[in-house]
XYZ file of C-alpha atoms in Angstrom:
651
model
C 185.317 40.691 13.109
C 182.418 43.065 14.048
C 179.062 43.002 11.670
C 176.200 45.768 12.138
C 172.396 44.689 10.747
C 171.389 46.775 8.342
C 169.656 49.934 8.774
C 166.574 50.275 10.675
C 165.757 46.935 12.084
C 165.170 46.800 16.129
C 167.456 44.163 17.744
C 171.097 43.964 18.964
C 172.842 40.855 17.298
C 175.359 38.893 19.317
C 177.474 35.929 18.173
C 180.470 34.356 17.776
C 183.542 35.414 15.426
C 187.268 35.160 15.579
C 187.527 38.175 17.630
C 184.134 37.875 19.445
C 182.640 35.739 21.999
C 179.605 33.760 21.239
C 178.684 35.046 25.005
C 177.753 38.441 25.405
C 180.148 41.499 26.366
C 180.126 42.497 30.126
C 177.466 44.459 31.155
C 179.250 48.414 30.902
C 181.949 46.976 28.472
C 183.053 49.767 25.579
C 182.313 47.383 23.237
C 179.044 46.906 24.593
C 178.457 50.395 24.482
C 180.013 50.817 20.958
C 177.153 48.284 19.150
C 174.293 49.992 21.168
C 175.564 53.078 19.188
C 174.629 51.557 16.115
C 172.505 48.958 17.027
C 171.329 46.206 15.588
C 174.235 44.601 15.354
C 175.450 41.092 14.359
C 179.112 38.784 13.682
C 179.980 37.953 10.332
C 180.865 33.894 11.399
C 177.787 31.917 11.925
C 178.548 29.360 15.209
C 178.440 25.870 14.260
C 174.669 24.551 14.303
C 173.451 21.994 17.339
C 171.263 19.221 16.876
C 168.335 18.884 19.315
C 166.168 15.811 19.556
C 162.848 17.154 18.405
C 160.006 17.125 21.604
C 156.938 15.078 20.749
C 153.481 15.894 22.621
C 151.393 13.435 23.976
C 148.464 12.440 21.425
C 146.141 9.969 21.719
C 145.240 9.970 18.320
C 146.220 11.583 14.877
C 143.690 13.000 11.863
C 145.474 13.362 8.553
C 143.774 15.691 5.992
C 144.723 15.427 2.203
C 143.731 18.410 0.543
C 144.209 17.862 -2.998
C 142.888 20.012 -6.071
C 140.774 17.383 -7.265
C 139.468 15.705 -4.391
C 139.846 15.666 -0.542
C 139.433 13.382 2.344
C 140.865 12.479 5.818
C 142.096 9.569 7.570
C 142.672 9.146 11.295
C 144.478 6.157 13.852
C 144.820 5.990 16.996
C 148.689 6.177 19.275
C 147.641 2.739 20.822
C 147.570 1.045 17.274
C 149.237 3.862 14.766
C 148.916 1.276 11.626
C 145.331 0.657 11.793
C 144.970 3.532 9.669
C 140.768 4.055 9.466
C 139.468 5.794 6.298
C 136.491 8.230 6.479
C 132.608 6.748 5.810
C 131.374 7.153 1.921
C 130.715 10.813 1.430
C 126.931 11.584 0.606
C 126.105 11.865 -3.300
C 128.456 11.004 -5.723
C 128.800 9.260 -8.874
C 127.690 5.699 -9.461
C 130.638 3.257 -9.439
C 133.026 5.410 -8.020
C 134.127 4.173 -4.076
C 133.958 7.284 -2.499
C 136.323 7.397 0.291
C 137.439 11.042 -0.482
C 135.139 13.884 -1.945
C 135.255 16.611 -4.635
C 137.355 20.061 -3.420
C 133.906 21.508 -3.973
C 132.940 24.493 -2.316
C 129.306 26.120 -2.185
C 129.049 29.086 -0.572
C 125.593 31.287 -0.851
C 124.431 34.687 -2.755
C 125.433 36.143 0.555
C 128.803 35.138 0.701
C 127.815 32.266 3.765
C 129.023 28.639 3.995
C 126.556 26.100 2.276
C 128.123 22.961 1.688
C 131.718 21.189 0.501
C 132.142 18.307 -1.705
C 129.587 16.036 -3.433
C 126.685 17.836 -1.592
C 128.099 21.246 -2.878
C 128.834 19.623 -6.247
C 125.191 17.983 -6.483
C 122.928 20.748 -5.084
C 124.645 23.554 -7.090
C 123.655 21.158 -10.089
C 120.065 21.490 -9.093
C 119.737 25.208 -9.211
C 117.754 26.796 -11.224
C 120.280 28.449 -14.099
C 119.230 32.386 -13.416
C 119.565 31.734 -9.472
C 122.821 29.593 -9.613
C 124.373 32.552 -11.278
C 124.869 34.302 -7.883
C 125.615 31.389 -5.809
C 129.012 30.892 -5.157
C 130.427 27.572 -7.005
C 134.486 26.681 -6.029
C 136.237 23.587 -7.545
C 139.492 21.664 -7.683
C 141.642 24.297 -5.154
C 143.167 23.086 -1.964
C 141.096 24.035 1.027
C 140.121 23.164 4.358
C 137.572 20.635 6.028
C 135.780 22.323 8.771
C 134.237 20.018 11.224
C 135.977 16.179 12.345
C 131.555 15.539 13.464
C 132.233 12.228 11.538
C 135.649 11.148 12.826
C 133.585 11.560 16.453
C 130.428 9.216 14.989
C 133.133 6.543 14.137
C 134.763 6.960 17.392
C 132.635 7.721 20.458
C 135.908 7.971 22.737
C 137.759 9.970 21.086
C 139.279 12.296 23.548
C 139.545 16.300 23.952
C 140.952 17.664 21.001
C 144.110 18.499 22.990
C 145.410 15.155 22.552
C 144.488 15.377 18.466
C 147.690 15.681 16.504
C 146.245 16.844 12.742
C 148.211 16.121 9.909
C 147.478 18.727 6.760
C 149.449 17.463 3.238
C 150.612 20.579 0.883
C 152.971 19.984 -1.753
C 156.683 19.706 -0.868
C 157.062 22.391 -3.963
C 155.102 24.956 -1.821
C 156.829 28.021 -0.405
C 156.674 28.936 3.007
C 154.381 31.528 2.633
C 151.540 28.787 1.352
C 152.448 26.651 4.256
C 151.570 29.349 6.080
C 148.390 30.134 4.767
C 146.926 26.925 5.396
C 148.398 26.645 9.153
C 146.669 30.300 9.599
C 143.142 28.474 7.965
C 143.687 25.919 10.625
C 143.671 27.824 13.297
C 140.920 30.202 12.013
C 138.674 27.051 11.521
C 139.367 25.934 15.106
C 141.505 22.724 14.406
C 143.806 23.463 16.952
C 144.757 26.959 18.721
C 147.860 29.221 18.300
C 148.899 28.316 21.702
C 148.765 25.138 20.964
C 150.750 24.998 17.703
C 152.684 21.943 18.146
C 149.264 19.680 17.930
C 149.733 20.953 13.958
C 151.748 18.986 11.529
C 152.443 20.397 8.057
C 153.114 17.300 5.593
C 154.691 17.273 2.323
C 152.685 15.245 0.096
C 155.091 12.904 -1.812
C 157.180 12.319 1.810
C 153.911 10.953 3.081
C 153.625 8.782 0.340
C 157.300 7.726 0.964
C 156.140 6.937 4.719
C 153.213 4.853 3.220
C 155.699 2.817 0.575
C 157.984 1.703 3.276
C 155.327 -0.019 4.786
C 153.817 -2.184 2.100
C 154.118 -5.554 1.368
C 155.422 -6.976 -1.880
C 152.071 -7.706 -2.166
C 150.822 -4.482 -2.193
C 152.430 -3.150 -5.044
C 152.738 -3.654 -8.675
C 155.830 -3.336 -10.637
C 155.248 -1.578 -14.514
C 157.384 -3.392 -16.204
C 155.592 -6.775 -15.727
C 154.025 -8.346 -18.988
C 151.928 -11.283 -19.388
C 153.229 -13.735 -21.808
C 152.805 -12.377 -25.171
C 152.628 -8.834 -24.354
C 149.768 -8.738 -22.540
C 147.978 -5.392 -21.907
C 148.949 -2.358 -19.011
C 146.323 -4.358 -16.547
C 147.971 -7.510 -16.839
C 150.938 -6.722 -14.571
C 152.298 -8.879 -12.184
C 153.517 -8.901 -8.453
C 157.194 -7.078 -7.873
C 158.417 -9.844 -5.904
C 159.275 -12.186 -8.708
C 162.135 -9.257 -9.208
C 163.315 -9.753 -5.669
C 164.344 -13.259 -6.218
C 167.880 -12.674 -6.298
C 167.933 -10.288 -3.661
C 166.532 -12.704 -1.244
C 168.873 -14.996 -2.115
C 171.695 -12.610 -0.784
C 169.764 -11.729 1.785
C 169.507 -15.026 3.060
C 172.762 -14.941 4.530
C 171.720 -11.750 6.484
C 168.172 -13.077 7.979
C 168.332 -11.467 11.010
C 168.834 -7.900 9.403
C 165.535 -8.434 7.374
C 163.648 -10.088 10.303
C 164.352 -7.161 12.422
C 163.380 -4.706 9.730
C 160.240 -5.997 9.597
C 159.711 -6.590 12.829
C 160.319 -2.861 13.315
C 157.296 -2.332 11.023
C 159.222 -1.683 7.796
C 157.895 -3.331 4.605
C 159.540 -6.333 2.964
C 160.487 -4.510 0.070
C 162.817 -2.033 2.184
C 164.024 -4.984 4.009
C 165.318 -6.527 1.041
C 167.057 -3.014 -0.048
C 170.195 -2.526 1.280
C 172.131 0.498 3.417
C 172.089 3.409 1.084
C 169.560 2.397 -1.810
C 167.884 5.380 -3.512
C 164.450 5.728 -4.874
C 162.014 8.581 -5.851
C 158.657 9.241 -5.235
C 156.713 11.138 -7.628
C 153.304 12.553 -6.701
C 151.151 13.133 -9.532
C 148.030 14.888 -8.058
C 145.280 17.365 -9.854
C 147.195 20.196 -10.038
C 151.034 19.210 -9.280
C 153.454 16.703 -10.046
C 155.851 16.820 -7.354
C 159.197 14.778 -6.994
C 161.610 14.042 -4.009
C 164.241 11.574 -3.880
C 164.792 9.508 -0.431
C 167.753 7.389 0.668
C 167.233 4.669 2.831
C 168.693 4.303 6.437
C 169.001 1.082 8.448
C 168.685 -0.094 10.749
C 165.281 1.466 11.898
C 164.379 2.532 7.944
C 165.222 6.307 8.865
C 164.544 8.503 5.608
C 167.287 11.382 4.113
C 166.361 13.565 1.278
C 169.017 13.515 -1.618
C 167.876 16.380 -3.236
C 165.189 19.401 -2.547
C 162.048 19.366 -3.563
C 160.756 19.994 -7.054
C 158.003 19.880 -10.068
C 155.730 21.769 -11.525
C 151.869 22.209 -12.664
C 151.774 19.323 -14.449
C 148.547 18.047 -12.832
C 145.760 16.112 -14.348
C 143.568 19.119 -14.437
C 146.175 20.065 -17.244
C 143.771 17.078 -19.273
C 140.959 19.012 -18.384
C 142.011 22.235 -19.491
C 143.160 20.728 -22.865
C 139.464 19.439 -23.506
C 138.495 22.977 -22.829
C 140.353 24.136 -25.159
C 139.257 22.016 -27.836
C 135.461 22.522 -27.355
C 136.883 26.149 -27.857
C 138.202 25.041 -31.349
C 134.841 23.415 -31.836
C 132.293 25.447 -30.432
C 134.369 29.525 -30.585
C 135.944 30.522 -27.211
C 133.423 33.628 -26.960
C 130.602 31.241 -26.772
C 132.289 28.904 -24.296
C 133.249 31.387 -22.084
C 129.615 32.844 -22.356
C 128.033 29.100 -21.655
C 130.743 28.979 -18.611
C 128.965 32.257 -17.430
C 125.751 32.106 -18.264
C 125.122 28.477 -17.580
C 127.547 27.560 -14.718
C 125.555 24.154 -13.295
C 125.404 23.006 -16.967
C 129.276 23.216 -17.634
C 129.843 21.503 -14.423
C 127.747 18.904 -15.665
C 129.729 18.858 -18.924
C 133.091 18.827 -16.825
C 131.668 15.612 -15.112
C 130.723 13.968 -17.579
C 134.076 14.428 -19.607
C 136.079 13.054 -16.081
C 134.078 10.220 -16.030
C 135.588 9.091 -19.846
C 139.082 10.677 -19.006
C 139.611 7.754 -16.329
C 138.873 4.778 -18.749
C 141.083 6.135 -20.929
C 143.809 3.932 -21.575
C 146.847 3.257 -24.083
C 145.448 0.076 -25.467
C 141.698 1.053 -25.612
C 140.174 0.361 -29.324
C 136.877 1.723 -29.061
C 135.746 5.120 -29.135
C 134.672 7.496 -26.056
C 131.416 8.905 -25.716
C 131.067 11.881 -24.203
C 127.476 13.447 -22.915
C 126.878 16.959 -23.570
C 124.151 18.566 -21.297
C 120.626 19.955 -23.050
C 121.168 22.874 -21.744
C 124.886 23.413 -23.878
C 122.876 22.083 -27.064
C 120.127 24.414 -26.861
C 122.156 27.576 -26.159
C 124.527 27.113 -28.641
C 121.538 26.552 -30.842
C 119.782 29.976 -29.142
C 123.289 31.867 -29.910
C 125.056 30.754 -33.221
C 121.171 29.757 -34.925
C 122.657 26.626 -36.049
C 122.985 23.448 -33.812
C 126.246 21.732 -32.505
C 126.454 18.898 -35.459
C 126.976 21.729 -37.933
C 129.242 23.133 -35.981
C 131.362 19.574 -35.346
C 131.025 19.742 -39.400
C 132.107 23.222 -40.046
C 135.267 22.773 -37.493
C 138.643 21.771 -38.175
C 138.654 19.032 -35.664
C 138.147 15.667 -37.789
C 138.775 13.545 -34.459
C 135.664 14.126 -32.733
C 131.884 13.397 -34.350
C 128.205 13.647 -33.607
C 126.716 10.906 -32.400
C 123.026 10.186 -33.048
C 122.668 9.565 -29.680
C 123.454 12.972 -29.128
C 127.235 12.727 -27.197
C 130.171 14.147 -28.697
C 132.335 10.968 -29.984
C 135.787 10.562 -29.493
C 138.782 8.528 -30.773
C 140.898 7.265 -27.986
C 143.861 8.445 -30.261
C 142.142 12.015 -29.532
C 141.607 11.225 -26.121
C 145.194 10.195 -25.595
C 145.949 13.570 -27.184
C 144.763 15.475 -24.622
C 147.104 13.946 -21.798
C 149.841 14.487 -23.679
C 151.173 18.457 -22.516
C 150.680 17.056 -19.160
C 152.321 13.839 -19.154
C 155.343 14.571 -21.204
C 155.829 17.747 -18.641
C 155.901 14.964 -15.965
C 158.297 12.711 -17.807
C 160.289 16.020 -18.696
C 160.889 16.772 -14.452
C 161.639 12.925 -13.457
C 164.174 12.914 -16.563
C 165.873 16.283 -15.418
C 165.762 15.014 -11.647
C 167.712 11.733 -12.649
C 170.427 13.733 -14.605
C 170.967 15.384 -11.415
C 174.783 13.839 -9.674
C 173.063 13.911 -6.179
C 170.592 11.429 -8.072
C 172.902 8.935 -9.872
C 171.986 5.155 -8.021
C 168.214 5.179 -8.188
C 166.939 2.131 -8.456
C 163.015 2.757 -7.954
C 159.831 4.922 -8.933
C 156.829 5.163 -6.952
C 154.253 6.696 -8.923
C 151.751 7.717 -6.122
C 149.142 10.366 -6.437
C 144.841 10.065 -7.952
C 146.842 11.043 -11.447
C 148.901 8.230 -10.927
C 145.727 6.001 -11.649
C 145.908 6.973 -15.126
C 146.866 4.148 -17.214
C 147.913 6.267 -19.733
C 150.379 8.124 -17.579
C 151.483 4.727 -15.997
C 152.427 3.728 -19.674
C 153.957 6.892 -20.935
C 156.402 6.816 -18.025
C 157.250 3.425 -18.048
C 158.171 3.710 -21.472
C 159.770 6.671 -20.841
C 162.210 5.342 -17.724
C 161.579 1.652 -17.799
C 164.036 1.758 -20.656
C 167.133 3.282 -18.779
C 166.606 0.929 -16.090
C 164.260 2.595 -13.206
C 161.840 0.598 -12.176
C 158.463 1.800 -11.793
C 156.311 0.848 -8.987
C 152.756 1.778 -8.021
C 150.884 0.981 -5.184
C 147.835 -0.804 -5.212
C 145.692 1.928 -3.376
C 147.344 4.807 -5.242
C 145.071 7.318 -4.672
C 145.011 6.883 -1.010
C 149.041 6.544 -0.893
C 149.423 10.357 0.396
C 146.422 10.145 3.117
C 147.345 7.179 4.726
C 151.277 8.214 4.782
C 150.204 11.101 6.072
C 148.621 9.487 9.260
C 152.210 7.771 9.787
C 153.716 10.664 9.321
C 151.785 12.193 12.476
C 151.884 9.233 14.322
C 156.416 8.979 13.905
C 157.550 12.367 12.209
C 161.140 11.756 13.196
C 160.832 8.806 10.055
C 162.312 11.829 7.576
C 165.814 12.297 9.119
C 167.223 14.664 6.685
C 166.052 16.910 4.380
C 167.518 19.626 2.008
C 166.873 23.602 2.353
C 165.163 24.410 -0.942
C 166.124 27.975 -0.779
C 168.501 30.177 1.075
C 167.789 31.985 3.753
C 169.626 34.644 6.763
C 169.253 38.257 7.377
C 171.214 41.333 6.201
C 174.106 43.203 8.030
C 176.799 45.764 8.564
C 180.026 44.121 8.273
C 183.642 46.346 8.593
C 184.601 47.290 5.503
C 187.273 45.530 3.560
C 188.815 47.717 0.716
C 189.258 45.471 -2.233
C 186.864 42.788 -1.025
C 183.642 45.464 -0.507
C 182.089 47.357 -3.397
C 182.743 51.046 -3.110
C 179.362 51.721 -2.771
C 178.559 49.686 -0.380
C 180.579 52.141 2.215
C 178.471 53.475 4.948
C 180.579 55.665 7.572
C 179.213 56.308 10.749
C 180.583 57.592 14.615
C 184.223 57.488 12.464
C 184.200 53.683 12.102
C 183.744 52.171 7.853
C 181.027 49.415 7.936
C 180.018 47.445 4.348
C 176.114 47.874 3.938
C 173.340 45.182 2.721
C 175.720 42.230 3.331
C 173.594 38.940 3.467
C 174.770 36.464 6.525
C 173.607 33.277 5.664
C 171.577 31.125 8.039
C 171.633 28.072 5.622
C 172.255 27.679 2.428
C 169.843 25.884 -0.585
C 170.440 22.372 -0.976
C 172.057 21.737 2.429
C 171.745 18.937 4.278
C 169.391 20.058 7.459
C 168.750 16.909 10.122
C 165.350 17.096 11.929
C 166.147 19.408 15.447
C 169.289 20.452 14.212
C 169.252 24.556 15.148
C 171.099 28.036 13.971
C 171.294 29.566 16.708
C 171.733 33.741 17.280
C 171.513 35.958 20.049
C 169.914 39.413 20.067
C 169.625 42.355 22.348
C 166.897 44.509 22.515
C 168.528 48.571 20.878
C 166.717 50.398 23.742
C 165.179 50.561 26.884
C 161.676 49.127 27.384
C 161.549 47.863 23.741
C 159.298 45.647 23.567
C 159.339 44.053 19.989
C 162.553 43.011 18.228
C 161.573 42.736 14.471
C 164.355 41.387 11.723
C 163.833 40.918 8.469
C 164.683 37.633 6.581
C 165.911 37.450 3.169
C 165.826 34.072 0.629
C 167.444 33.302 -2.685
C 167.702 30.265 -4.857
C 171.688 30.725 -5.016
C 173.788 29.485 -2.698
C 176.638 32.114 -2.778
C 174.671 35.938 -2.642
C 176.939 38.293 -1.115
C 174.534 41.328 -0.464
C 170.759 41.061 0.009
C 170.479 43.973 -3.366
C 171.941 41.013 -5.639
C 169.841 39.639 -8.173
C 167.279 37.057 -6.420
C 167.430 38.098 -2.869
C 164.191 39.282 -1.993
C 162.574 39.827 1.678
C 160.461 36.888 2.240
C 159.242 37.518 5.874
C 160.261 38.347 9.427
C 161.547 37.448 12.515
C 159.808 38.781 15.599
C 160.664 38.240 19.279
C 158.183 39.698 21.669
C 159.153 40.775 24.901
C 157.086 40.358 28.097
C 156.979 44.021 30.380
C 159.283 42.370 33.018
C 161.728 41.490 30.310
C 162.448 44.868 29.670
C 163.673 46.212 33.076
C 166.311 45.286 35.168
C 167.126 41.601 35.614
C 169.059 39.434 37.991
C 172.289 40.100 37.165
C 172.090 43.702 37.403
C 172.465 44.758 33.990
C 170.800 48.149 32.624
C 167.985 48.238 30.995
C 167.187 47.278 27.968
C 170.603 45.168 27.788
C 168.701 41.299 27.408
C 170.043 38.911 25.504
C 167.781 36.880 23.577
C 168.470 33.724 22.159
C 166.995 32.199 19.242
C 167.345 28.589 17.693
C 165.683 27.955 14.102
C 165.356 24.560 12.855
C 165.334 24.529 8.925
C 165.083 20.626 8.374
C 161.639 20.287 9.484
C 158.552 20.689 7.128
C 158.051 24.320 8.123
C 160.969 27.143 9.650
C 160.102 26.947 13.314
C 161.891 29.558 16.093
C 162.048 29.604 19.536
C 163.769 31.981 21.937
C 164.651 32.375 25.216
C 165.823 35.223 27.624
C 169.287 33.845 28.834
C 169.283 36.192 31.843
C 165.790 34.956 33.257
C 165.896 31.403 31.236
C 162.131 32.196 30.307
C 160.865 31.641 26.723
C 160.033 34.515 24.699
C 157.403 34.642 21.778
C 159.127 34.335 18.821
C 157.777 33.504 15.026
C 158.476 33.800 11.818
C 155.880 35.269 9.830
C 156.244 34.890 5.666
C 152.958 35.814 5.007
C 153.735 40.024 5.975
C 154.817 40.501 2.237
């Protein structure tokens, strides 16, 4: 069955289909001839996809960069030991008591729109302003962005080598879009991580697969299982080690002691060596601005990772506990004059914001005492300056009964209030895990991992263990939680064949001309043209949302440039959320970027085999079960490669 692009794109299609070849018509043939009439042109039948073992590049070492919305950092190990995972030095500044192997996402850039500083030294000198001049600096917080120079990493490691043998690792959340994914590959190269020749040396991770690389490795050791109680219900702290659980399983294991031995010989963690074949788990990455869930099945014998179901979450984040103390001081104070203090006095309401995120992580479910929370002189005075009353009045005059004036001048807090605050945020959490285990593709799961710097939280580590401990999950944190999707992600770099499978979260392919069908094509979806009846705007699927994609496994298509001396063959790519759109027009299809194949002078002419110009078949392979859609192409007639890419961003 012939199919015909749509309209106005600039590429010859050739596949396979019951009545066509998946190798191109004769050079001269009247079929041939007939699809350069209306060219593009493309089959209806997809050919069966091929699995190719992805190509690795030699590294000598790998840098991981976690970008997260609170707070960033980067971790790096080298190919000749890929598990001695080295952290970055203490950033500069900082609060007391707080380890600071990663860094606010702080960025300070000056009244002229130039680079100052990033993380606690942006944080700390913006502080010291003067209020009237920090008003035109430029003050960023909690947004992912990107670390500019590795001058440290090459401090800690005098021979480190060219940064052509630097594989970098940057973590995004496995919820983002391709467009996002994009973005940040583009800020890589702009910032001169790695080059667009050299693409390959870029890895895109998804945060909570990371931390699913990570898990696998620990010990049982290493983690700490929820639902642990000291004797007489002891507090949320007083949790002990998850291997007491295991007992029975190592008793059935005994009788398979070479299995485990070899699993953790092969660098897999005791507590996947005592799961079997099969077992199911998810991994849910509470971070500043995201919660973000996938569900993994594990594969022995080498520990091989397949995602049951696509990625998912929502902005459930802890700066959702942030923006719910805002909005109290708004019931408190008036949101006019908050959102004139936030303006007016921008060092003094980050002070305030520090000050409150300090408290936020001693929160707790079991804390008695009340929280004390400092606010600045500067937020005192002004509100004094603009209402003509001071801040206790105000406390007084509110409808907030929770918080109080202290005479030591702090606002004072119940922890019941406290606890208040988390509450949106958390329950939105618990509301996604709870809809992810309802799904079929889910039923079996016998673990949690709660990984993430929200994930800290001991009042999110209660909520959802008394949330899900109940129906039988079993939640399990690590003990360096925070640093769970950092040092996955420098696995991840070092092996990232270690995710097998994964699932398409969307739909994607291109839209075509198909012959029309009376009785299976709308009526107005007729388009007649050189005598022959062709359906319009029908979507050919490349592969479909929640499929199964294995890592190197390709779609493969073949186009043909429409004219002589072309030298850019531009398609446009269409995505949905459904798995069954007939027409790109339906509801939900929307163009989410393009496929270009650019082609070299000499590819245009005549080649080898004689053929006329402009008749070059170009073959393309995308791979959809890696972190990012990748392309290549080659010219079949000259077996070069041709640049080919996919950009999403061109919306």
């Amino acid at each position: 069955m012939l199919a015909v692009p749509e309209m106005g794109l600039q590429g010859l299609y050739i596949g396979s289909s019951p009545e066509r070849s998946p190798v191109p018509s004769p050079p001269g043939s009247p079929r041939t001839q007939e699809s350069c009439g209306i060219a593009p042109l493309t089959p209806s039948q997809s050919p069966k996809p091929e699995v190719r073992a992805p190509q690795q590049a030699s590294f000598s070492v790998v840098v991981a960069i976690d970008f997260g919305t609170t707070s960033s950092g980067y971790a790096f190990s080298f190919a000749s030991d890929p598990e001695a995972i080295h952290m970055m030095r203490k950033w500069e500044g900082g609060d007391p008591g707080v380890a600071h192997q990663k860094t606010p996402t702080c960025l300070l850039l000056t009244p002229e729109g130039a680079f100052h500083s990033f993380g606690y030294t942006a944080r700390d000198y913006y502080h010291d302003l003067d209020p009237e001049e920090a008003r035109d600096w430029l003050y960023f917080e909690k947004f992912k962005m990107k670390i500019h120079s590795a001058t440290e990493l090459r401090e800690q490691s005098p021979s480190l080598p060219e940064k052509d043998t630097v594989r970098w690792v940057l973590t995004v959340p496995a919820i983002w879009k391709q467009p996002a994914k994009q973005f940040m590959r583009e800020a890589a190269y702009l910032a001169g991580l790695v080059s667009r020749e050299n693409a390959e040396q870029l890895l895109i991770a998804l945060e909570p697969e990371a931390a699913s690389v990570y898990c696998r490795k620990l010990r049982l050791h290493q983690l700490l299982d929820l639902s642990g109680r000291a004797p007489g219900g002891g507090r949320l702290g007083e949790r002990r080690s998850i291997d007491s659980s295991f007992r029975q399983a190592r008793e059935q294991l005994r009788r398979s002691r070479h299995s485990r031995t070899f699993l953790v010989e092969s660098g897999v963690g005791e507590l996947w060596a005592e799961m079997q074949a099969g077992d199911r788990y998810v991994v849910a990455d509470c971070g500043g601005g995201t919660v973000d869930l996938t569900v993994h099945q594990l594969e022995q014998p080498h520990g091989t990772l397949k995602e049951l179901y696509k990625a998912s979450g929502g902005p459930y984040g802890a700066v959702g506990v942030d923006l719910a103390f805002e909005q109290l001081l708004c019931r408190i104070f008036g949101e006019d004059f908050i959102a004139t203090f936030k303006r007016q006095r921008p060092a003094a309401w980050v002070d305030l914001t520090i000050a409150f995120e300090a408290r936020k992580r001693t929160a707790g479910p079991h804390r008695a005492g009340a929280l004390n929370i400092s606010l600045p002189f500067s937020f005192i005075d002004f509100y004094r300056k603009q209402r003509g009353h001071n801040v206790e009045t105000a406390l007084r005059r509110s409808s907030v009964n929770f918080v109080k004036w202290s005479s030591q001048g702090m606002l004072r807090m119940s922890c019941e209030a406290m606890n208040e605050l988390f509450q949106p945020t958390v329950s939105g959490i618990i509301q996604h895990i709870e809809a992810l285990l309802a799904r079929p593709e889910v039923q079996g799961v016998k673990l949690l991992f709660l990984v993430g710097g929200f994930a800290e939280s001991a009042v999110l580590q209660h909520a959802v263990q008394a949330a899900l401990g109940a129906r039988g999950l079993r939640v399990v944190v690590p003990h360096d939680v925070g640093l769970t999707i950092l040092k996955g992600a420098v696995l991840f770099g070092q092996a990232p064949g270690v995710v097998r499978v994964r699932r398409s979260p969307l739909t994607y392919g291109v839209g075509v001309l198909n012959r029309f069908v009376p009785g299976r094509h709308p009526p107005e979806k007729l388009l007649v043209r050189d005598g022959r009846r062709w359906c319009t705007d029908v979507f050919e699927r490349f592969v479909a949302a929640e499929q199964s994609v294995a890592l190197g496994e390709e779609v493969r298509r073949s186009y043909c440039p429409a004219r002589p001396g072309q030298r850019r063959v531009l398609i446009n790519l269409y995505c949905c959320a459904a798995e069954d759109a007939r027409f790109i027009t339906d509801p939900g299809v929307r163009k989410c970027g393009a496929l270009s194949l650019e082609l070299e002078p000499a590819d245009c002419g005549q080649d080898t085999a004689g053929a006329p110009p402009g008749r070059r078949e170009i073959r393309a392979a995308m791979q959809f079960g890696d972190t990012e859609i990748k392309v290549t192409a080659v010219d079949v007639s000259t077996n070069r490669s041709v640049r080919a890419s996919i950009d999403f961003l061109s919306n």
